[in-house]
Tab-separated table of N, CA and C and ligand atoms in Angstrom:
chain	number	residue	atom	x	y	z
M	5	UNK	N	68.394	-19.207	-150.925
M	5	UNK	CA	69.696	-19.470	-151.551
M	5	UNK	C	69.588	-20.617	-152.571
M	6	UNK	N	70.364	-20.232	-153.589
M	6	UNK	CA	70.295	-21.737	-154.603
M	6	UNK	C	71.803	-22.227	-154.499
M	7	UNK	N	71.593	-23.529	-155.267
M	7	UNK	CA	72.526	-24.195	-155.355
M	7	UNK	C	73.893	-24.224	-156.666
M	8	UNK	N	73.814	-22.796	-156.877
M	8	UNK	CA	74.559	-22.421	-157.692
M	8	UNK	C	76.186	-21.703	-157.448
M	9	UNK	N	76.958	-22.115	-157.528
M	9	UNK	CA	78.378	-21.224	-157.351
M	9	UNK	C	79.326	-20.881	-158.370
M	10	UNK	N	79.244	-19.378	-158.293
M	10	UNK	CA	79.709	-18.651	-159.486
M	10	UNK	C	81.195	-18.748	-159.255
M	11	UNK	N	81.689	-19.059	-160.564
M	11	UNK	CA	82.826	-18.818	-160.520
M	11	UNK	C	83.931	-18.391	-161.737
M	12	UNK	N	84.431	-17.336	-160.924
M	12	UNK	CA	84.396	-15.367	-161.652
M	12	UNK	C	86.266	-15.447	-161.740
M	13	UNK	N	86.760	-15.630	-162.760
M	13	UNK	CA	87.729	-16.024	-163.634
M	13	UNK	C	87.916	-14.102	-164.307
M	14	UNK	N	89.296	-13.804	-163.968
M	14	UNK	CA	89.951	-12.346	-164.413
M	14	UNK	C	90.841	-12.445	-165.573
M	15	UNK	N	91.625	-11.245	-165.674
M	15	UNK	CA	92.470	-11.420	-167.251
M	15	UNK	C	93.348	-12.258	-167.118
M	16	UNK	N	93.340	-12.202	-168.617
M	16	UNK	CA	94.399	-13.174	-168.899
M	16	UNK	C	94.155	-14.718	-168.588
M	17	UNK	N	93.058	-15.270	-167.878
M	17	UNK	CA	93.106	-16.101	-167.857
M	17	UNK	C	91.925	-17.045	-168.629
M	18	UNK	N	91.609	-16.039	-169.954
M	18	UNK	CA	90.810	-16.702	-171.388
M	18	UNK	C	92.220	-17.855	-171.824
M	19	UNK	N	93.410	-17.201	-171.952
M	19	UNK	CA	94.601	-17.986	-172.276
M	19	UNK	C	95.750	-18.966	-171.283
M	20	UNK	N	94.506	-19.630	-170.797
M	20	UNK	CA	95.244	-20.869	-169.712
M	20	UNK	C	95.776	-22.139	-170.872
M	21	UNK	N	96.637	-22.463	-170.687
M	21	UNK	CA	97.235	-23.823	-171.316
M	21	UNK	C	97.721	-22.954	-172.490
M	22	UNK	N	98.296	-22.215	-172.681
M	22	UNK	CA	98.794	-21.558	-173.860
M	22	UNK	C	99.610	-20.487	-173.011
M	23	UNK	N	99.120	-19.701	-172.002
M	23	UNK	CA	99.913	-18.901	-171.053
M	23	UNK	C	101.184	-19.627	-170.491
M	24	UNK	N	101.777	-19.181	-170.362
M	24	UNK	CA	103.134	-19.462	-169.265
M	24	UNK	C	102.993	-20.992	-168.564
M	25	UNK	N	102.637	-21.684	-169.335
M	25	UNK	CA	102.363	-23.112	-168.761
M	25	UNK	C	103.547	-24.067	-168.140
M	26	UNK	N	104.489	-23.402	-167.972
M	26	UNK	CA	105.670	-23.828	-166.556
M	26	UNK	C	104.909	-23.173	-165.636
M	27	UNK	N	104.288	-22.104	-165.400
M	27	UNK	CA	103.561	-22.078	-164.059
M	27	UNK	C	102.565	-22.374	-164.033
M	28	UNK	N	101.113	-21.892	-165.356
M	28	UNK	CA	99.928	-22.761	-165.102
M	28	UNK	C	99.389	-23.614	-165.377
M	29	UNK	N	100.560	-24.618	-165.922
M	29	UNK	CA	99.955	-25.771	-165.966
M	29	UNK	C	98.930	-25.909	-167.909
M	30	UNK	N	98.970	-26.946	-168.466
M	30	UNK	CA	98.429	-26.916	-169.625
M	30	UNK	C	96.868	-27.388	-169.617
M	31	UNK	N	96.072	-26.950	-168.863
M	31	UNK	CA	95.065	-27.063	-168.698
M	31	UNK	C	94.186	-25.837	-169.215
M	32	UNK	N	93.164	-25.810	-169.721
M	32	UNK	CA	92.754	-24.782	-170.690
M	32	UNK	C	91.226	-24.203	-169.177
M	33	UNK	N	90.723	-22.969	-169.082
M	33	UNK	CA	89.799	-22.467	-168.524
M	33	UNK	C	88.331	-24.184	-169.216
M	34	UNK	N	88.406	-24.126	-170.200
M	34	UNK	CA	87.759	-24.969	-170.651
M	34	UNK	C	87.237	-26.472	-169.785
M	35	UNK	N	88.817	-26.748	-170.037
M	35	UNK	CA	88.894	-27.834	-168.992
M	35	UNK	C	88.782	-28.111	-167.443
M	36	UNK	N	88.790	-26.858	-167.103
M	36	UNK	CA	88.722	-26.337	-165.441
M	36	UNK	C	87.411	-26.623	-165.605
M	37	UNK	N	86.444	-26.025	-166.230
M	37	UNK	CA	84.890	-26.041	-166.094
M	37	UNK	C	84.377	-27.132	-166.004
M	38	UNK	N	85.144	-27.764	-166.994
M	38	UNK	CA	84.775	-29.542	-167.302
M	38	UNK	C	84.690	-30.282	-166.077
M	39	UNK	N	85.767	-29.844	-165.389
M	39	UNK	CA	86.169	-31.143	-163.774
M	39	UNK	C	85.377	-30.519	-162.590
M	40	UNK	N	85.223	-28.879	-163.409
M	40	UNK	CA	83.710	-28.224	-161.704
M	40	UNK	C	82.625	-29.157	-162.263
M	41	UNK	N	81.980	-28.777	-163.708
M	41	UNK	CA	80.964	-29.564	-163.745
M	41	UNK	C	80.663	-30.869	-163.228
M	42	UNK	N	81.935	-31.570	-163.178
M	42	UNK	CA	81.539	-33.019	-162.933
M	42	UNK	C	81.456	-33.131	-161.444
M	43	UNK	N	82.767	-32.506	-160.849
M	43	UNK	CA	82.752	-32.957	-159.067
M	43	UNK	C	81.612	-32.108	-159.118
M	44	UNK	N	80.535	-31.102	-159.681
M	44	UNK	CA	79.548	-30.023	-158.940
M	44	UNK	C	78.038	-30.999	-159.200
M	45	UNK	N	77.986	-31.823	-159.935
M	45	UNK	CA	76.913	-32.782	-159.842
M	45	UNK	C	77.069	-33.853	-158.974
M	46	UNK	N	78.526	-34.696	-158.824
M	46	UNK	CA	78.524	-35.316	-157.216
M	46	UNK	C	77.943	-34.608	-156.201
M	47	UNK	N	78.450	-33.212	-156.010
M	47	UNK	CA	77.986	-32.876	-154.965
M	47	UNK	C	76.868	-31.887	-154.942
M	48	UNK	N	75.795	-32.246	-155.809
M	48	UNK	CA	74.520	-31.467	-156.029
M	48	UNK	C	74.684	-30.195	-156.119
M	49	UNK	N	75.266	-29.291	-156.884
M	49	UNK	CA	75.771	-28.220	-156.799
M	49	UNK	C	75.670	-27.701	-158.382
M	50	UNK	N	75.090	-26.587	-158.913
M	50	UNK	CA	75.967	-25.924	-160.174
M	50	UNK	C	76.751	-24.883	-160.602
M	51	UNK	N	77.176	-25.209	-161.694
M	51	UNK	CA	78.287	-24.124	-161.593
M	51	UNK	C	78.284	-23.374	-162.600
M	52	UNK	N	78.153	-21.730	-162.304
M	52	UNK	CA	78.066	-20.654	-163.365
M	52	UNK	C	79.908	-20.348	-163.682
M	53	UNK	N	79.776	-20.874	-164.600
M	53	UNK	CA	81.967	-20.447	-165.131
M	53	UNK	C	81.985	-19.083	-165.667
M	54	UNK	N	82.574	-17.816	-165.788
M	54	UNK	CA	82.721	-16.982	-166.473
M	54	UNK	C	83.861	-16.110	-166.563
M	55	UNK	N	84.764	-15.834	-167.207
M	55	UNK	CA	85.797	-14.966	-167.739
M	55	UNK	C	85.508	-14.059	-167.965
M	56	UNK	N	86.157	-12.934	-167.238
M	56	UNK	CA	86.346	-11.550	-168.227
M	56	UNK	C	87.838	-10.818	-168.227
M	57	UNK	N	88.216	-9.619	-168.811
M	57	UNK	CA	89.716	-9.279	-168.671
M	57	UNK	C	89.309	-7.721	-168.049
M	58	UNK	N	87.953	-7.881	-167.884
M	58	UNK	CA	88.006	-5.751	-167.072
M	58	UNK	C	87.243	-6.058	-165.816
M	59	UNK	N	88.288	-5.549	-165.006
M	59	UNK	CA	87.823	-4.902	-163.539
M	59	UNK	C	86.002	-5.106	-163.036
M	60	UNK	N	85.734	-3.863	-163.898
M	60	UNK	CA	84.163	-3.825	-163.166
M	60	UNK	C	83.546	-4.950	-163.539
M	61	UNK	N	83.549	-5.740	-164.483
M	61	UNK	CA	82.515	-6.696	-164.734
M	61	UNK	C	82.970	-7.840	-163.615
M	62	UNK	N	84.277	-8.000	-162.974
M	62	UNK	CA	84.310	-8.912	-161.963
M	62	UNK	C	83.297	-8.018	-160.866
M	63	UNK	N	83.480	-6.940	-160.264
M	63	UNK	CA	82.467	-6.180	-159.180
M	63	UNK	C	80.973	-6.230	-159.577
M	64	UNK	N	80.550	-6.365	-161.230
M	64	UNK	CA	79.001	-6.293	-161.538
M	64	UNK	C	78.961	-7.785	-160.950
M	65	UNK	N	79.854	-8.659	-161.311
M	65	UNK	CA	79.314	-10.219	-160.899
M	65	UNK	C	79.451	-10.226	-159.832
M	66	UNK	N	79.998	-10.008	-159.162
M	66	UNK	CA	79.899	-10.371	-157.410
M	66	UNK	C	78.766	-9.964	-156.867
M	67	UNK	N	78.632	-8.569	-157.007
M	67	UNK	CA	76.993	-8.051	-156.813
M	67	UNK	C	75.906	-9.125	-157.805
M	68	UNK	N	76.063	-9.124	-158.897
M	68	UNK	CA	75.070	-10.516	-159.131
M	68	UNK	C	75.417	-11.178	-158.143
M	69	UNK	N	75.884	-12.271	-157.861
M	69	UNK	CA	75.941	-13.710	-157.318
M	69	UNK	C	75.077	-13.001	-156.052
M	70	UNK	N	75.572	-12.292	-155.531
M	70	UNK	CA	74.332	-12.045	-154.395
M	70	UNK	C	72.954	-11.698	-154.589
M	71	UNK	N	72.489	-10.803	-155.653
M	71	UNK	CA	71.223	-11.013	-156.376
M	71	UNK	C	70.608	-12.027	-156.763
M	72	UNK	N	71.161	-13.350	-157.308
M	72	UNK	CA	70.526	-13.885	-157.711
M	72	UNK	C	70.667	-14.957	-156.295
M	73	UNK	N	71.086	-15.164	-155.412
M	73	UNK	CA	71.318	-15.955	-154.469
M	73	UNK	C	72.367	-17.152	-153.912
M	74	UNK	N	73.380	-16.547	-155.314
M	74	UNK	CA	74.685	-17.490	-155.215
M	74	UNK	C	74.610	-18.242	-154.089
M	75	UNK	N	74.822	-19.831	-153.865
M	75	UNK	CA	75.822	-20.592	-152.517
M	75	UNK	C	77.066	-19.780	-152.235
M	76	UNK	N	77.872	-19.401	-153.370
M	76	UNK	CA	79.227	-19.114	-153.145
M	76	UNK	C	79.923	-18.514	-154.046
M	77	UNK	N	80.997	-18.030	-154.361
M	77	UNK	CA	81.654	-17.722	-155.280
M	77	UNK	C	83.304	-18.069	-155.214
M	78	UNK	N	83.813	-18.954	-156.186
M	78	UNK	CA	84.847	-18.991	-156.515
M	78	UNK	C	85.469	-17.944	-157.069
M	79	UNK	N	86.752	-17.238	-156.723
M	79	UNK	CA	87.259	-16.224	-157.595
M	79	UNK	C	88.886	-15.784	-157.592
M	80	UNK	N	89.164	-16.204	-159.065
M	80	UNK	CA	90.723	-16.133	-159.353
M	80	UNK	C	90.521	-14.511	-160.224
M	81	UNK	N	91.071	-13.642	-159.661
M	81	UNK	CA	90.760	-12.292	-159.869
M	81	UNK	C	92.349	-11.819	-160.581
M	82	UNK	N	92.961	-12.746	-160.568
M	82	UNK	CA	94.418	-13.022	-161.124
M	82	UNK	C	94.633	-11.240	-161.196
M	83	UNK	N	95.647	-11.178	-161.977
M	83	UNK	CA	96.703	-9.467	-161.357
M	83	UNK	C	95.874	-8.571	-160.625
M	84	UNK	N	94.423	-8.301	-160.653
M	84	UNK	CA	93.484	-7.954	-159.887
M	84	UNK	C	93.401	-7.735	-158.872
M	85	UNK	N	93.872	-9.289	-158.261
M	85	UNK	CA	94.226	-9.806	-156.682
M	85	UNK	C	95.020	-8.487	-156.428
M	86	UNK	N	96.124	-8.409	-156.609
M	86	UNK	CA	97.145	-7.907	-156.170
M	86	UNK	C	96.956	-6.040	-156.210
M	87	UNK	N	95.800	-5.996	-156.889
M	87	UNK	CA	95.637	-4.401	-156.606
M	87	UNK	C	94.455	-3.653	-156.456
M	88	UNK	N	93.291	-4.217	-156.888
M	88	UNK	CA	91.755	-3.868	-156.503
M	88	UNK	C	91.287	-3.672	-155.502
M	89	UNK	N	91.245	-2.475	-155.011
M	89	UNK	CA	90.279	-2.088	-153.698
M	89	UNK	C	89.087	-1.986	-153.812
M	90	UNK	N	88.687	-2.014	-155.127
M	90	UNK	CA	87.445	-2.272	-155.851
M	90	UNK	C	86.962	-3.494	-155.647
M	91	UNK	N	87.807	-4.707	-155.627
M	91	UNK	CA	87.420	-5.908	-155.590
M	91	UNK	C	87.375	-6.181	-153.799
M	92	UNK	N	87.993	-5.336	-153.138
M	92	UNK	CA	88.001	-5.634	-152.045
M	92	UNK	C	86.412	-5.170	-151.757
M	93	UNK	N	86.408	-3.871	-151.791
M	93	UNK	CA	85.162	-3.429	-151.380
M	93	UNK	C	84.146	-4.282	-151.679
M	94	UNK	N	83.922	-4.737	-153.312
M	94	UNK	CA	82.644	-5.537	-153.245
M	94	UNK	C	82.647	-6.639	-152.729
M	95	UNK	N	83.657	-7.587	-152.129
M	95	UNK	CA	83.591	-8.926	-151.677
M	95	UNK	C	83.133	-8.425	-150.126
M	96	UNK	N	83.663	-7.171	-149.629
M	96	UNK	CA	82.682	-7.079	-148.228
M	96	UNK	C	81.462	-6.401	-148.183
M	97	UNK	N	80.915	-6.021	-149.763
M	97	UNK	CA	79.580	-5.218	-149.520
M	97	UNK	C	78.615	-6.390	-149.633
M	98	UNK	N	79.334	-7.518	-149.954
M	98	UNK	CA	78.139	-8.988	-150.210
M	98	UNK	C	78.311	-9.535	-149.138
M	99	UNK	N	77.203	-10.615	-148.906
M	99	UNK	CA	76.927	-11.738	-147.946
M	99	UNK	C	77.364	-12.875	-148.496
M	100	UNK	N	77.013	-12.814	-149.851
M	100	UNK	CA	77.854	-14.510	-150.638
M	100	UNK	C	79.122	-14.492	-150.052
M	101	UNK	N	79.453	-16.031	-149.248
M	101	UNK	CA	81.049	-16.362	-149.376
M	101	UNK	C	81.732	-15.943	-150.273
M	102	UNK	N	82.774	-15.774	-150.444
M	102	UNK	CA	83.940	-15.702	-151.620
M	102	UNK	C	85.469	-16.443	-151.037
M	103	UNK	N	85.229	-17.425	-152.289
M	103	UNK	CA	86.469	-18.325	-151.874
M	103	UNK	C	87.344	-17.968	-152.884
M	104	UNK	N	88.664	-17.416	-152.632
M	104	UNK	CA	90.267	-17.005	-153.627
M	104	UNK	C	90.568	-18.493	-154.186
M	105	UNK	N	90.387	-17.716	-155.638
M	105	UNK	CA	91.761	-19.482	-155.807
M	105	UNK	C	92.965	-18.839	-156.608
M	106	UNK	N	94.016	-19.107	-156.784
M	106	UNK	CA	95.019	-19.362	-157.832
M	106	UNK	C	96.055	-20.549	-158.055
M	107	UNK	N	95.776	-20.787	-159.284
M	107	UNK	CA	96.526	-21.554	-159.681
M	107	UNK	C	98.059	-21.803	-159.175
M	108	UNK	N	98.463	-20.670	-159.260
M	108	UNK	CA	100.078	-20.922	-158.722
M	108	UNK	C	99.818	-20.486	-157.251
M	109	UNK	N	101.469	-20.169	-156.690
M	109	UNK	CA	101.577	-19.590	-155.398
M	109	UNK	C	102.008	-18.240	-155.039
M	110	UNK	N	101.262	-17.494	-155.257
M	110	UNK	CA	101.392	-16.306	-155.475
M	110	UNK	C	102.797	-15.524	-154.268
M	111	UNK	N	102.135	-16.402	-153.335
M	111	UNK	CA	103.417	-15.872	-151.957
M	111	UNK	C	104.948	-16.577	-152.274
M	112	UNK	N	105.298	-17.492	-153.203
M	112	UNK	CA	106.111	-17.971	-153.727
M	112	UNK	C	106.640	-17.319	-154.702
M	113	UNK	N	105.919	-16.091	-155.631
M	113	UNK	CA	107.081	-15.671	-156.774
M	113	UNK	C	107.110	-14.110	-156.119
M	114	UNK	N	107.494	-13.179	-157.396
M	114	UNK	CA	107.365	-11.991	-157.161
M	114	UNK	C	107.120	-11.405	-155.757
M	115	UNK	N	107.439	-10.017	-155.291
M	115	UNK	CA	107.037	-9.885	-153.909
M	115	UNK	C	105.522	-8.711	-154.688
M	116	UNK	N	105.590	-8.349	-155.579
M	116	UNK	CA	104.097	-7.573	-156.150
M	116	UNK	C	102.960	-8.596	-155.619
M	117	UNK	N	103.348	-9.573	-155.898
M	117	UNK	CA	101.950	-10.616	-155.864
M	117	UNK	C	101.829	-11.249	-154.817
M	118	UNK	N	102.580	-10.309	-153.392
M	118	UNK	CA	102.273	-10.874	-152.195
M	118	UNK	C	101.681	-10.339	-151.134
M	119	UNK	N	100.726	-9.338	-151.762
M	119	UNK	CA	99.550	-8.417	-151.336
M	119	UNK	C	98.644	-8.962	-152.209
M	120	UNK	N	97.422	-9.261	-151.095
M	120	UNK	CA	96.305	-9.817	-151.834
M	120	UNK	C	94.702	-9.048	-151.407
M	121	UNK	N	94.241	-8.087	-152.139
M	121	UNK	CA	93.281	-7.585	-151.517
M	121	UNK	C	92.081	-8.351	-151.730
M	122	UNK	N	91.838	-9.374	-152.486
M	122	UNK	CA	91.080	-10.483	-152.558
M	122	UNK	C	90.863	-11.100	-151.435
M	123	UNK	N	92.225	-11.736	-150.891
M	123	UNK	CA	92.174	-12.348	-149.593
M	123	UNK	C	91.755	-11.670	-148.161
M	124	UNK	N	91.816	-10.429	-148.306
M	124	UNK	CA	91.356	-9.299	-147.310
M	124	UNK	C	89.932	-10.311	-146.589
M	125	UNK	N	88.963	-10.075	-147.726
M	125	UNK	CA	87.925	-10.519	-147.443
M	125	UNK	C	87.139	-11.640	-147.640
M	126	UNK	N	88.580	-12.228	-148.198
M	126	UNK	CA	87.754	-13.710	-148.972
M	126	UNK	C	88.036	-14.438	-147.481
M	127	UNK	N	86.792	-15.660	-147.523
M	127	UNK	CA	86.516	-16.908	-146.561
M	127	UNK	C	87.955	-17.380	-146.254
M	128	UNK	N	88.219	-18.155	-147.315
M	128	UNK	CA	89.408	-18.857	-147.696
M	128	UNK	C	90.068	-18.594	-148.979
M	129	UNK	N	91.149	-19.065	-148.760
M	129	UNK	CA	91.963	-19.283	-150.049
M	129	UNK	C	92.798	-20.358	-150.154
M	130	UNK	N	92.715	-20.737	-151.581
M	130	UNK	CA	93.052	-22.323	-152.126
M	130	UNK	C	94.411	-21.256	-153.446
M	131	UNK	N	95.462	-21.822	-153.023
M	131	UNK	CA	96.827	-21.607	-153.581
M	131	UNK	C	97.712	-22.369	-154.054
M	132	UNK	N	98.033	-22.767	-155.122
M	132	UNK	CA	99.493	-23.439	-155.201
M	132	UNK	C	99.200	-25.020	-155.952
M	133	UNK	N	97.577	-25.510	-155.919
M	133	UNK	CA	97.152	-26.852	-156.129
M	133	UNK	C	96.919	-26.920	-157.820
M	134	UNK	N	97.466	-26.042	-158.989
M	134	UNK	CA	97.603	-25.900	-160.359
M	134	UNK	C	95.504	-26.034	-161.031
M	135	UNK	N	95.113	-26.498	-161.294
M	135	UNK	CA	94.023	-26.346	-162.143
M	135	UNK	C	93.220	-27.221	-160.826
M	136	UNK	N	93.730	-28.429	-160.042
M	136	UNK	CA	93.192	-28.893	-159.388
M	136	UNK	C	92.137	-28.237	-157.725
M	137	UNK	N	92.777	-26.558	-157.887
M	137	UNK	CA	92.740	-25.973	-156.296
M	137	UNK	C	91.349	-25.069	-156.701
M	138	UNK	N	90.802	-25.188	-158.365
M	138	UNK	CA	89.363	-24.623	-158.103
M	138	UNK	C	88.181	-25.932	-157.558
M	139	UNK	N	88.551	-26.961	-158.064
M	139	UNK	CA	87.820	-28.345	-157.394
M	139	UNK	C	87.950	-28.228	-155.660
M	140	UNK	N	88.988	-28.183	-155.649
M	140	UNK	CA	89.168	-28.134	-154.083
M	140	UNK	C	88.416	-26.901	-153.455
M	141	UNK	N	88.567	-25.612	-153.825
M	141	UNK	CA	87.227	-24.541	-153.577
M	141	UNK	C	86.192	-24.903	-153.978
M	142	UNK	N	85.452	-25.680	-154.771
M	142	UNK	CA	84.156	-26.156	-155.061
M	142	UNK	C	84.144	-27.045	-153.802
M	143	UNK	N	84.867	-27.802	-153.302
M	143	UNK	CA	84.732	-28.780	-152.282
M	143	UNK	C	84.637	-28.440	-150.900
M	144	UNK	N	85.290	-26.965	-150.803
M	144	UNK	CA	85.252	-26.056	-149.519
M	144	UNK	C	84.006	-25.486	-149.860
M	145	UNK	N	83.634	-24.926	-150.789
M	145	UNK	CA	82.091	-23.906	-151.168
M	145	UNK	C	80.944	-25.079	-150.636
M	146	UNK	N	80.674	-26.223	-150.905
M	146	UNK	CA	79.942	-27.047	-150.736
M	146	UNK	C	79.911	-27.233	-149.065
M	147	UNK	N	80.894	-27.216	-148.668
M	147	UNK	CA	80.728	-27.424	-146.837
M	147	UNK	C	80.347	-25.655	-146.124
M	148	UNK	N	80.005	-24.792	-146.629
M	148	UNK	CA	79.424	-23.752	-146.048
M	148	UNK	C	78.027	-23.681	-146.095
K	209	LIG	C1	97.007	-16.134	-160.692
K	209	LIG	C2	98.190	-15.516	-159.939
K	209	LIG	C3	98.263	-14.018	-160.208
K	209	LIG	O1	99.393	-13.477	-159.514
K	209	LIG	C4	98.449	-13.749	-161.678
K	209	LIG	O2	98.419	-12.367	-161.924
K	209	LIG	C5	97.455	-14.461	-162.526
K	209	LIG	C6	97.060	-15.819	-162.175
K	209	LIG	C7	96.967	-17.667	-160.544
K	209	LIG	O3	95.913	-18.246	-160.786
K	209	LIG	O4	98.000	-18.282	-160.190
K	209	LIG	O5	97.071	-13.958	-163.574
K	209	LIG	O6	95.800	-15.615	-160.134
C-alpha cells in the first residue's frame, strides 16, 4: 500500500466558489487541494485531486486507486451520490476504503438527495463541514 489518497471530485464541482455559493461556500476545488496538500504533508500522506463531470471515469478511478494501491479514497460523487448503482457497485468491488464527503448536508435539503448509494458502501461519511469536511476525511483516511 502507498501513501497516497485519491480524491475523486464529480460534476459540477469544476465550478465550486462560483456555484451556488450560499450553499458551497466560496471556496474554489483549487483551494480544497491547497488545504489537502498542506494538512497531507503534516500527516505524511499524498494527495491525488481529480475532477471529472461523467459517471464512468469516477468507476475507472476507483478501480485505479485500488491498482495502484491507494491508502484511501476521498469521494464527493455529488448528484451521482444520489443515483449510481454503478458507483455503488465499484466502491464494493474494491478493498480501498472509501470515505463520502459533501460539502453541504445533503439529509438537510431536498428529499432526492436523501438516498445515498455512495454511503451504501462508503467507510464513513463527512457532511455538512463546507470545504473544511474533505480535511476532516483526509484526517479520518489517515487513521485507517
Ligand atoms: C454535494 C451534494 C450533492 O447533493 C450535490 O448534487 C452536489 C454537491 C456536496 O458536496 O454538498 O453536487 O455532493
Amino acid at each position: 500500500m502507498t501513501n497516497t489518497i485519491y480524491v475523486l471530485n464529480g460534476p459540477n464541482l469544476n465550478l465550486l466558489g462560483l456555484r451556488e455559493p450560499e450553499i458551497y461556500g466560496s471556496d474554489t476545488l483549487d483551494d480544497i487541494a491547497g488545504m489537502l496538500e498542506d494538512r497531507a504533508r503534516e500527516l505524511g500522506l499524498s494527495v491525488d485531486m481529480r475532477q471529472t463531470n461523467h459517471e464512468g471515469m469516477l468507476v475507472d478511478w476507483l478501480h485505479e486507486a485500488q491498482a495502484e494501491g491507494a491508502k484511501a479514497v476521498l469521494l464527493n460523487a455529488a448528484a451521482y451520490t444520489h443515483t449510481s448503482i454503478a458507483l455503488l457497485d465499484a466502491i464494493k468491488a474494491i478493498r480501498t476504503p472509501v470515505i463520502e464527503v459533501h460539502i453541504s448536508d445533503p439529509m438537510t435539503r431536498e428529499e432526492f438527495r436523501h438516498i445515498s448509494y455512495v454511503g451504501m458502501a462508503a467507510k464513513k461519511t463527512v457532511q455538512g463541514l463546507g470545504a473544511k469536511g474533505y480535511v476532516a476525511a483526509l484526517e479520518a483516511a489517515a487513521e485507517l
